[in-house]
mmCIF file of C-alpha atoms and ligand atoms in Angstrom:
data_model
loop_
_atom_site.group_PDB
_atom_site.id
_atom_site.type_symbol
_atom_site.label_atom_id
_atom_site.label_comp_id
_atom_site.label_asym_id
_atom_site.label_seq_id
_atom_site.Cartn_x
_atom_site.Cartn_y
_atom_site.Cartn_z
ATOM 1 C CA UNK S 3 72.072 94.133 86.343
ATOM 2 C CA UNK S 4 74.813 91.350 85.536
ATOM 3 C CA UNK S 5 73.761 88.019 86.652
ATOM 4 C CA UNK S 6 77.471 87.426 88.019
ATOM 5 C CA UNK S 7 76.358 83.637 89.043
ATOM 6 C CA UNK S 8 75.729 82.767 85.085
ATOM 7 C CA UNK S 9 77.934 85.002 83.292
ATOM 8 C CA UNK S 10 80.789 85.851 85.985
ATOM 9 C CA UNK S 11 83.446 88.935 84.950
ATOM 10 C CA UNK S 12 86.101 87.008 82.942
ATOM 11 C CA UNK S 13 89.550 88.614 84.540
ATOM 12 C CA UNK S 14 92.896 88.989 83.815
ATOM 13 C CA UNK S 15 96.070 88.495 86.380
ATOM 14 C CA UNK S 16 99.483 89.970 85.374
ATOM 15 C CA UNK S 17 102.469 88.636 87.143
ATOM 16 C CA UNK S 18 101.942 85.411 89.542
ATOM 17 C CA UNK S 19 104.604 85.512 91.809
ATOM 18 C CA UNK S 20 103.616 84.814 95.256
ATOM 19 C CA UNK S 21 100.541 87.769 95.465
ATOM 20 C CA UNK S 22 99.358 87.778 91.961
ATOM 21 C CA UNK S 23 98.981 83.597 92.399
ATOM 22 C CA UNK S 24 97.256 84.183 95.702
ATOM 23 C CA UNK S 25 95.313 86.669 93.953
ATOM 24 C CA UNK S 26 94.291 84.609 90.743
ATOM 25 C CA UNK S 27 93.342 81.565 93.368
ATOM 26 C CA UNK S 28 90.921 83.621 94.923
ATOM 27 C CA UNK S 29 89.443 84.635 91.360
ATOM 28 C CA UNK S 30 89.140 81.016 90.572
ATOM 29 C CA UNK S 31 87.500 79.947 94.180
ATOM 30 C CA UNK S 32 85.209 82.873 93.811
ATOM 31 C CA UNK S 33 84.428 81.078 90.512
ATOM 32 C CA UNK S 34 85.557 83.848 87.636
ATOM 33 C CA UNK S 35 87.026 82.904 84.897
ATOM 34 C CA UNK S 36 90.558 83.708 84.708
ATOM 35 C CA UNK S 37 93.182 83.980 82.651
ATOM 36 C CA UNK S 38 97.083 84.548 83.585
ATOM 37 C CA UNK S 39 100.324 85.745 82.409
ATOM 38 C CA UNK S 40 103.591 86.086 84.028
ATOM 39 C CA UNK S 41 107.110 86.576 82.913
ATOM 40 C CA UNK S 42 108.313 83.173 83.711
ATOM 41 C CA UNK S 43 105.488 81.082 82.218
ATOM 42 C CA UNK S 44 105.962 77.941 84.582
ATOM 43 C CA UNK S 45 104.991 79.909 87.506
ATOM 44 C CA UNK S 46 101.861 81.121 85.388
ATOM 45 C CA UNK S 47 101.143 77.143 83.695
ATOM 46 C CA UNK S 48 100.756 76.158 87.056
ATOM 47 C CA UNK S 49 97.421 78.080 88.297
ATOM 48 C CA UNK S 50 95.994 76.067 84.675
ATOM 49 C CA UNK S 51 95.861 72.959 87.262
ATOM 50 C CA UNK S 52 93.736 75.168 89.577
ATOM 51 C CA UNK S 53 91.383 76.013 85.981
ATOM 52 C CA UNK S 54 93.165 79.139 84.775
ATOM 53 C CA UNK S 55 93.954 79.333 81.357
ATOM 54 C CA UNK S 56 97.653 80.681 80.322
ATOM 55 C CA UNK S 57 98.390 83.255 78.023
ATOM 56 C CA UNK S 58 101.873 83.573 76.324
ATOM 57 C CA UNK S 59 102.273 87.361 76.062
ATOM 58 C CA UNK S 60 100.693 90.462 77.795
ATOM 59 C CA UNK S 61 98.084 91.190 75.317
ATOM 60 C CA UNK S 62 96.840 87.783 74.825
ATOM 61 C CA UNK S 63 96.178 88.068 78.502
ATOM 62 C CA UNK S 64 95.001 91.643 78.074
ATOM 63 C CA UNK S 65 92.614 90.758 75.407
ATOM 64 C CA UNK S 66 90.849 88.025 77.372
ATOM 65 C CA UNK S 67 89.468 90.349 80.024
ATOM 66 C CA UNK S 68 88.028 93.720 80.776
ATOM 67 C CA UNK S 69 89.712 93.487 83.888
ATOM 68 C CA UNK S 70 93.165 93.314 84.186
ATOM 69 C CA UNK S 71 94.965 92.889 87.731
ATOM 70 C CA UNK S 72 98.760 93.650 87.769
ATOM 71 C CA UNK S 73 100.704 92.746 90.675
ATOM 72 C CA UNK S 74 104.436 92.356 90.074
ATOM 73 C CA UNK S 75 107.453 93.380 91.953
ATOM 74 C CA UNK S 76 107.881 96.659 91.937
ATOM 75 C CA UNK S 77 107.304 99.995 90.105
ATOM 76 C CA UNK S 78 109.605 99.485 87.443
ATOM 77 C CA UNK S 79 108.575 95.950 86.656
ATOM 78 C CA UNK S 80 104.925 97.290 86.732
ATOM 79 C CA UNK S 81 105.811 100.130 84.051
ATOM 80 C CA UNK S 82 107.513 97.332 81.973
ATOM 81 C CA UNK S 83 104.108 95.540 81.529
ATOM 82 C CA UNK S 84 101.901 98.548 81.435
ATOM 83 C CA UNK S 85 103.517 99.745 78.357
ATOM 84 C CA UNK S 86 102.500 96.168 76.884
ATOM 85 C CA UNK S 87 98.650 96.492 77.428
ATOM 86 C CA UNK S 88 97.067 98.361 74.927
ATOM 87 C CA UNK S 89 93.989 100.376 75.460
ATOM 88 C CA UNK S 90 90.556 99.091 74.608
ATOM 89 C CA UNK S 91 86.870 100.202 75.424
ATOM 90 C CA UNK S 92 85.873 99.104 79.015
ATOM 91 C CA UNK S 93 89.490 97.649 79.595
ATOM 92 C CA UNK S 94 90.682 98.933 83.207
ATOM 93 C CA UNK S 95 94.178 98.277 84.300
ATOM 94 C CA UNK S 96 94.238 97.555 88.679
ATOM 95 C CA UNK S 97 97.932 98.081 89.798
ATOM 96 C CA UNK S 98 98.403 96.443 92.707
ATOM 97 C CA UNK S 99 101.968 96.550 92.743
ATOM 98 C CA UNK S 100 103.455 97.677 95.758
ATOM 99 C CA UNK S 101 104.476 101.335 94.805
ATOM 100 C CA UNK S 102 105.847 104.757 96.351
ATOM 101 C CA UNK S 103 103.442 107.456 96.052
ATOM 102 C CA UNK S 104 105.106 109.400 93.561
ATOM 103 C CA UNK S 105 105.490 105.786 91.425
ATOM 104 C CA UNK S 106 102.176 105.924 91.547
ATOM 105 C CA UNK S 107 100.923 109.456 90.596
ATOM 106 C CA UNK S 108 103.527 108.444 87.932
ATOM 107 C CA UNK S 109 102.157 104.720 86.797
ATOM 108 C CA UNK S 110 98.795 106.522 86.268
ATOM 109 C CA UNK S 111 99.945 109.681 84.378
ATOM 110 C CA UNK S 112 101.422 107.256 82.034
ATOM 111 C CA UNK S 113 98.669 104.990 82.071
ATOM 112 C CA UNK S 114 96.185 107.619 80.878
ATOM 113 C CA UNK S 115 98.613 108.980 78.165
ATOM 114 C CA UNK S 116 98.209 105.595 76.432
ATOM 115 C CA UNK S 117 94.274 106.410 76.761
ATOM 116 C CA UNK S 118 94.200 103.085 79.681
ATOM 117 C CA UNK S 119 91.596 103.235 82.290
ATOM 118 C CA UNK S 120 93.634 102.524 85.704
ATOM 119 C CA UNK S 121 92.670 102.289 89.271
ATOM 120 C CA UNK S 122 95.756 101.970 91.832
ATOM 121 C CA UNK S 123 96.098 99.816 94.705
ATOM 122 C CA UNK S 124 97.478 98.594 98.137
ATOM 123 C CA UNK S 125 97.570 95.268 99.793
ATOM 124 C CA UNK S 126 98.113 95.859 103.769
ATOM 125 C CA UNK S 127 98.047 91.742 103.825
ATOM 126 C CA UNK S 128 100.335 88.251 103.664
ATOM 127 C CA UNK S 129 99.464 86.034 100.539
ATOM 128 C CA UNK S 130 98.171 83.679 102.519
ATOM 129 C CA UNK S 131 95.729 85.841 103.988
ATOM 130 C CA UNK S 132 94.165 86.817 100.874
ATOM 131 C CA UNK S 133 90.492 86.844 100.612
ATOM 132 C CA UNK S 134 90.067 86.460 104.207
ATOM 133 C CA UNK S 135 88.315 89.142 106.525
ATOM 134 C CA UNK S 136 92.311 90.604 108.106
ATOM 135 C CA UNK S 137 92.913 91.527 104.546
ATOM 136 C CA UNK S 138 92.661 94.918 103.951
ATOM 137 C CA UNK S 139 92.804 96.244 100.262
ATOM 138 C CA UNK S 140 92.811 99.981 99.301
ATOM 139 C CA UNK S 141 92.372 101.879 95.584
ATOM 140 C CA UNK S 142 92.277 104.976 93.980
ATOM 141 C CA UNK S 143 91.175 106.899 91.024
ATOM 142 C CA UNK S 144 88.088 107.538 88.892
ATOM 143 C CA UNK S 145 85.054 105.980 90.862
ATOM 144 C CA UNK S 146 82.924 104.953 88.771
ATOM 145 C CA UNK S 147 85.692 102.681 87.606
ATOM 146 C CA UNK S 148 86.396 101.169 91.090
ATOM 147 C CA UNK S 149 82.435 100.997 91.416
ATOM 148 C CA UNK S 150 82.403 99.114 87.990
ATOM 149 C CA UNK S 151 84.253 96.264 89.650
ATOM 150 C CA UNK S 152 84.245 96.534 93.059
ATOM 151 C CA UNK S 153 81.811 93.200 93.726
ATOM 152 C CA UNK S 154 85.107 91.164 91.622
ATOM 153 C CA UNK S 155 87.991 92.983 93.469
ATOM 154 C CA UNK S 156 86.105 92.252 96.945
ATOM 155 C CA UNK S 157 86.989 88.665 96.086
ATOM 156 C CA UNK S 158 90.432 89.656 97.613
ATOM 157 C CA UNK S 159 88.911 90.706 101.266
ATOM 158 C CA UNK S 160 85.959 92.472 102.120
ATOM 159 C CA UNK S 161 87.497 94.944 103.939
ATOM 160 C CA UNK S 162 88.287 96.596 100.236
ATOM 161 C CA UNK S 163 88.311 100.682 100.684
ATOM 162 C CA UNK S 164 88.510 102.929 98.141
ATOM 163 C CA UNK S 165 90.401 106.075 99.258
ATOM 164 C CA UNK S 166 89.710 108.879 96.295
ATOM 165 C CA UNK S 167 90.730 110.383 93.144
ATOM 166 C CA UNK S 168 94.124 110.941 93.822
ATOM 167 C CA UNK S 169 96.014 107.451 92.628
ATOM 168 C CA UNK S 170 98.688 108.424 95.025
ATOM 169 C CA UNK S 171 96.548 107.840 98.033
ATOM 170 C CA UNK S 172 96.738 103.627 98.791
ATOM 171 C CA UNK S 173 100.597 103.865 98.727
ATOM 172 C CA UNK S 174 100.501 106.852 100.873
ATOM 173 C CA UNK S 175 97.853 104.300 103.534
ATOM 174 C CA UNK S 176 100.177 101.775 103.079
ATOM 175 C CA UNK S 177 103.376 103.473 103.955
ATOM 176 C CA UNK S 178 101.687 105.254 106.668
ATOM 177 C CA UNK S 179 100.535 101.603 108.092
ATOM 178 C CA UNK S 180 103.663 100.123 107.744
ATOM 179 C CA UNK S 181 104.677 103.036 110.010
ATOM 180 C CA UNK S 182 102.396 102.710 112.693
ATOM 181 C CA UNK S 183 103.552 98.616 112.499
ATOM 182 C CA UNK S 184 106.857 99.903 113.730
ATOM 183 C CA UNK S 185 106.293 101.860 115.632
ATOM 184 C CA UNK S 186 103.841 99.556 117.380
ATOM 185 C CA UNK S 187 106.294 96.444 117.465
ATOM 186 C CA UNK S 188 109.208 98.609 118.718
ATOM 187 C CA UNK S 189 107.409 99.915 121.769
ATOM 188 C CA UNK S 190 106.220 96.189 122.444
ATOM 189 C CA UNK S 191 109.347 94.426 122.203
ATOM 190 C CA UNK S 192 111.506 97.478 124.024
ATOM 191 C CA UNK S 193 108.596 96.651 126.750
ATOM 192 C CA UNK S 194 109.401 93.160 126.730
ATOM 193 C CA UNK S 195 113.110 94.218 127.384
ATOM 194 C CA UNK S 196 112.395 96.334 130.526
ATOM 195 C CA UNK S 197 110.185 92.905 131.977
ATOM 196 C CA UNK S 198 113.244 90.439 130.699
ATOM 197 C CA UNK S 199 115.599 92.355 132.909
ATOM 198 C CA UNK S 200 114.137 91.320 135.241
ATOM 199 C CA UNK S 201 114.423 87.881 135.010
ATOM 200 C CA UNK S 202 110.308 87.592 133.953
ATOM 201 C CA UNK S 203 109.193 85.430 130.969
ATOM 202 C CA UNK S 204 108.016 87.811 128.880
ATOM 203 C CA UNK S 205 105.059 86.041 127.855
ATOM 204 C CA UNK S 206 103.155 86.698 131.062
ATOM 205 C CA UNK S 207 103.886 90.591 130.167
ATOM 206 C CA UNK S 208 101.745 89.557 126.834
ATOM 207 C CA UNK S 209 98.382 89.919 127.625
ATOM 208 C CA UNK S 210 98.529 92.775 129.892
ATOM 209 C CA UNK S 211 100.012 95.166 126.609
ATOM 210 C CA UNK S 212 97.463 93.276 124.474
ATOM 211 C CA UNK S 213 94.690 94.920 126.821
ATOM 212 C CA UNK S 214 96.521 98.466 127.310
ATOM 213 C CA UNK S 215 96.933 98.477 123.372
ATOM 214 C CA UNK S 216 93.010 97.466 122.489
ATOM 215 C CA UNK S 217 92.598 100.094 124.670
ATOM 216 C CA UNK S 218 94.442 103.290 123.110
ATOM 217 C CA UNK S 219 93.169 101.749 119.776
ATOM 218 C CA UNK S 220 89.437 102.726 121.009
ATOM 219 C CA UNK S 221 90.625 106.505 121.068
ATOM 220 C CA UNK S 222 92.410 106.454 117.449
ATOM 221 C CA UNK S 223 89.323 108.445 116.048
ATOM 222 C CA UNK S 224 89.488 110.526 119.110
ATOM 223 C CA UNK S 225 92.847 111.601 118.760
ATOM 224 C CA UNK S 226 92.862 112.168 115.047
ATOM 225 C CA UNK S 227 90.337 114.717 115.732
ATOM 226 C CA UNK S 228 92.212 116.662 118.272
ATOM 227 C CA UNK S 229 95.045 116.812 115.799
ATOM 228 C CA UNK S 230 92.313 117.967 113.253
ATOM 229 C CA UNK S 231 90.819 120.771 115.577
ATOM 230 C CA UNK S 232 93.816 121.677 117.558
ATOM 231 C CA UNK S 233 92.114 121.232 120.517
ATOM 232 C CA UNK S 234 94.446 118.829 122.922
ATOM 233 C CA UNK S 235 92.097 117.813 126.049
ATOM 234 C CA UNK S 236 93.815 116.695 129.252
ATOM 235 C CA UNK S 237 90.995 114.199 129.611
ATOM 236 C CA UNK S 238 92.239 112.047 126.444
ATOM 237 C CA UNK S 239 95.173 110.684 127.598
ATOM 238 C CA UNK S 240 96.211 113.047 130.835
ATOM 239 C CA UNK S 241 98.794 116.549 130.788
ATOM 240 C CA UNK S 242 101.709 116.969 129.385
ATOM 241 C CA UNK S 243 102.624 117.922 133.551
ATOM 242 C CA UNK S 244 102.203 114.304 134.359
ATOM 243 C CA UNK S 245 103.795 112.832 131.852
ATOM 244 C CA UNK S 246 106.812 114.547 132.266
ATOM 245 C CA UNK S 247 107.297 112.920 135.603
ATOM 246 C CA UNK S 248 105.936 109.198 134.105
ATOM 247 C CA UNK S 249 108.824 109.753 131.186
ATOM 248 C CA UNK S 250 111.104 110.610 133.752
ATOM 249 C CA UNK S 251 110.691 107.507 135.753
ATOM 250 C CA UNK S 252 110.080 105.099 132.330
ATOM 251 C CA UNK S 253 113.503 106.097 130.932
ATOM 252 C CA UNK S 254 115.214 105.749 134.261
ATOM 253 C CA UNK S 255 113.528 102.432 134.582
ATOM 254 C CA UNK S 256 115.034 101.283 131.176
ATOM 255 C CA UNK S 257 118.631 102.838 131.496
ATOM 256 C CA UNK S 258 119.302 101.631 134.920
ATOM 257 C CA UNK S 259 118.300 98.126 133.114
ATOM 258 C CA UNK S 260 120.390 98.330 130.963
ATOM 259 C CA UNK S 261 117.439 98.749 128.080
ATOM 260 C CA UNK S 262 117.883 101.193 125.277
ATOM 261 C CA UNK S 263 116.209 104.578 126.132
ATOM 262 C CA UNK S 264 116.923 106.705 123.350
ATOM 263 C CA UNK S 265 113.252 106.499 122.292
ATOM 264 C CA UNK S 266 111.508 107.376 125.639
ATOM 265 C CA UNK S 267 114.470 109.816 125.765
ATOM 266 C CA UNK S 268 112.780 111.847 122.706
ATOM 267 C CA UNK S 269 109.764 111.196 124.068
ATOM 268 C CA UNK S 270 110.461 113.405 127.267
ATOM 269 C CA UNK S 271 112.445 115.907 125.180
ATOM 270 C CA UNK S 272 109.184 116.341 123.412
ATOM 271 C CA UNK S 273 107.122 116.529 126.211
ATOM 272 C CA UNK S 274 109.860 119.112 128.211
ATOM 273 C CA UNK S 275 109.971 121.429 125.183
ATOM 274 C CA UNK S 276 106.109 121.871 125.757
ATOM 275 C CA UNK S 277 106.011 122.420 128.764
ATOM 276 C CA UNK S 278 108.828 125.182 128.503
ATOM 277 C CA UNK S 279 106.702 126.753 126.687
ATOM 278 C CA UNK S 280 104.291 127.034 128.783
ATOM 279 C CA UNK S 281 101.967 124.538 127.980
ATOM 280 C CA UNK S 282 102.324 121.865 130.949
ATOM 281 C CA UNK S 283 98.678 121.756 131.278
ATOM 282 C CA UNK S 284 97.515 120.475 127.471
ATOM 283 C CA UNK S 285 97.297 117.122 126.751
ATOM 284 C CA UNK S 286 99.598 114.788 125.877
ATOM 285 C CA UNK S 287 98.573 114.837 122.475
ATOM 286 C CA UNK S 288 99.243 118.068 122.313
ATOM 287 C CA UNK S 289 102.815 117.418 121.556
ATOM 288 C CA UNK S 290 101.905 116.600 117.470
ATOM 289 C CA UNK S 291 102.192 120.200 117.226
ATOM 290 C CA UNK S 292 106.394 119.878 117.592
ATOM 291 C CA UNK S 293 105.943 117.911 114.317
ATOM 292 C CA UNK S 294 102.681 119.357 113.118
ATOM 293 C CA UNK S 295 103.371 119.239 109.137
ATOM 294 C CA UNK S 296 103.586 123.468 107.371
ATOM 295 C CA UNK S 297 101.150 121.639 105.112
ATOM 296 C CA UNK S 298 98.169 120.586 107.026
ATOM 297 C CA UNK S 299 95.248 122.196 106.771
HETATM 298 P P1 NAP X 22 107.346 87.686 94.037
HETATM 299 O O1 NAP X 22 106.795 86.395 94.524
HETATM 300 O O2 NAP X 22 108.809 87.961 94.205
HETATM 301 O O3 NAP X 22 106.978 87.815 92.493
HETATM 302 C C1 NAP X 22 107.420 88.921 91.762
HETATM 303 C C2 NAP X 22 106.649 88.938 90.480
HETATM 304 O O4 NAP X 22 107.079 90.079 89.709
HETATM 305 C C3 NAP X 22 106.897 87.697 89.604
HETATM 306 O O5 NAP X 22 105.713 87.409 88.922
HETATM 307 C C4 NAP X 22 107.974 88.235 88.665
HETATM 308 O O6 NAP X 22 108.065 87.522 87.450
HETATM 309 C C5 NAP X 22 107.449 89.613 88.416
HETATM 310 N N1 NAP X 22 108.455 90.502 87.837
HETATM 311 C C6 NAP X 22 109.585 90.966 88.437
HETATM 312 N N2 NAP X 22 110.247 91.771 87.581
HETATM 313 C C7 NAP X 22 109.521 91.812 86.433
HETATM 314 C C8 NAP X 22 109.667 92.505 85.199
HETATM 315 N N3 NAP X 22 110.717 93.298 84.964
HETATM 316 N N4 NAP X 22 108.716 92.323 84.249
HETATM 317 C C9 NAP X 22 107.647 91.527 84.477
HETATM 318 N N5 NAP X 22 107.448 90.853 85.628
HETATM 319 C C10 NAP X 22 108.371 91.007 86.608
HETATM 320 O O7 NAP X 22 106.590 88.918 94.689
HETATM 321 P P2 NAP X 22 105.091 88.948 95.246
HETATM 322 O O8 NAP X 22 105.106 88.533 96.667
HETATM 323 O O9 NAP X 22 104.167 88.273 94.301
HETATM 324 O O10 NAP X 22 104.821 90.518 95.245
HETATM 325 C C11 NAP X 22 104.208 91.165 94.147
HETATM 326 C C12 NAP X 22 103.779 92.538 94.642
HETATM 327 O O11 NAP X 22 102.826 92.361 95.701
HETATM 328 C C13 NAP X 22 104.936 93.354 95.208
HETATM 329 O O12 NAP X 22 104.834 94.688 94.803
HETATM 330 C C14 NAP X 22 104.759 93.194 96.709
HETATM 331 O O13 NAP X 22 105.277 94.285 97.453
HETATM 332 C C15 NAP X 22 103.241 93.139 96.813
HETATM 333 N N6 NAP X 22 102.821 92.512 98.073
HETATM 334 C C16 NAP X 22 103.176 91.228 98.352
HETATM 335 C C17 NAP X 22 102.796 90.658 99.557
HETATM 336 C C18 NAP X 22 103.127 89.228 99.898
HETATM 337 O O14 NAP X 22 102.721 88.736 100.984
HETATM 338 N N7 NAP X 22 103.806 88.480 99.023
HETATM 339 C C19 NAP X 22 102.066 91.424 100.503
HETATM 340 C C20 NAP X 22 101.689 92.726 100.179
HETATM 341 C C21 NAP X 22 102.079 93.268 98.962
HETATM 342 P P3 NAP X 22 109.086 86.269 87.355
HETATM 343 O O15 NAP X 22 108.362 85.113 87.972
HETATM 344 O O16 NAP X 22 109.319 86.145 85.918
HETATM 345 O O17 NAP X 22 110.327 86.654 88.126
#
């Protein structure tokens, strides 16, 4: 077993923009060595203060390290310096460039027709935040390869997942988070609307949702396995009978306030069309199934 205390993983960061510098910091706290690259070298010279040492080109930085990290702006800037690394026994490439799922189903087909070993990756975190517990970092690919060198890219959080083979996955998580953000902040400050026109300082509505939202959080797991079985209990989160009179009086609360009620609108549309069909008395998450994907399993 390595002794990583006396000979820590030399590694490699590729672009040091905001996230890649955050990223190489952390590196050089956790004490690896590390070496850096980035297109405009100042930004790069400047993590040499922190102990870093600069390379001038991508495979002076590529040949210092088994480990390479790339995190630049986008797919197309990430293709730009994969096609500079050349392969080499034990060298793995991490993308952590912020990518599409098809980009990156596509960074890795490319990768491994240049014969590179790649893992893909998510951040679901600030810079700032980097290496603290809130951080939450996702990969994909060949295990064994994110097992290789998953104590070193813990340095970045250690709430570090990896997802599966398919390099798609972490962009798909991220995308899907960034959803449920939206979604999330939406509701809230629509909520904070309804209690504004009313004259209220909103911030006494504040910990009241806070409490209501831990709450539903507790039955995530719940939920995703009703959607998984098909089986919608009433208990969960009440019928679809009930909430069609709660919508009712919600969206007349917000329209006669003068608060946009489009969304709760669509809400009770959903919740109506059910119960047309008959199904008044399933629960309320039983109204996935007028968006159920043809795909799922
Ligand atoms: P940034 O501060 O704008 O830096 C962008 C980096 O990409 C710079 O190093 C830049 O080099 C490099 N770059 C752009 N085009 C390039 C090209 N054609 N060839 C080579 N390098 C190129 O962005 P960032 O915040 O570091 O973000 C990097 C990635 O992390 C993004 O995919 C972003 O979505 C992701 N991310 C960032 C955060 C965050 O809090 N910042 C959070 C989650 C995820 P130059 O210096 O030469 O322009």
């Amino acid at each position: 077993m390595t002794d990583i205390a006396s000979h820590p993983q030399p590694v490699t960061v590729l672009g040091t923009g905001l996230m890649g510098a955050a990223l190489a910091e952390a590196l050089l706290k956790a004490g690896r060595p590390v070496t850096v690259w980035n297109r405009t070298s100042a930004k790069a010279e400047a993590l040499t203060a922190l102990g870093a040492v600069h390379a001038g080109d991508v495979a002076e930085a590529a040949a210092a390290s088994r480990l390479l990290i790339l995190c630049v702006r986008d797919a197309p800037a990430a293709r730009t310096v994969l096609d500079a690394i050349d392969p080499a026994p034990g060298r793995v490439v991490v993308n952590l460039t912020t990518s599409s799922p098809e980009e990156a189903r596509d960074a890795a087909a490319r990768a491994a027709a240049r014969g590179l070993d790649y893992l893909d990756g998510a951040i679901q975190a600030g810079a700032h935040i980097i290496g603290r517990p809130e951080a939450l970092l996702m990969y994909a690919g060949r295990e064994p390869l994110f097992r290789a060198h998953e104590e070193t890219l813990r340095v970045f959080g250690p709430d570090t997942r990896f997802l599966g083979a398919d390099h798609a996955l972490p962009a798909l998580f991220d995308l899907a988070l960034l959803g449920l953000v939206y979604e999330l902040w939406i509701g809230y400050l629509h909520t904070l609307a309804l209690i504004g026109a009313e004259g209220l300082p909103v911030g006494s509505f504040a910990s009241a949702a806070g409490k209501i939202v831990d709450d539903l959080v507790q039955h995530f797991g719940a939920l995703a396995t009703e959607v998984e079985t098909g089986r919608y209990d009433p208990e969960t989160f009440g019928r679809l009978v009930d909430h069609e009179v709660i919508s009712g009086r919600l969206v007349e609360a917000r329209a006669s306030r003068g608060v946009d009620a489009e969304r709760l609108r669509h809400v009770k549309r959903l919740i109506d069309r059910r119960i047309g069909q008959g199904l008044g008395e399933q629960g309320f998450s039983s109204i996935f199934e007028s968006f159920r994907p043809a795909a799922m399993p």
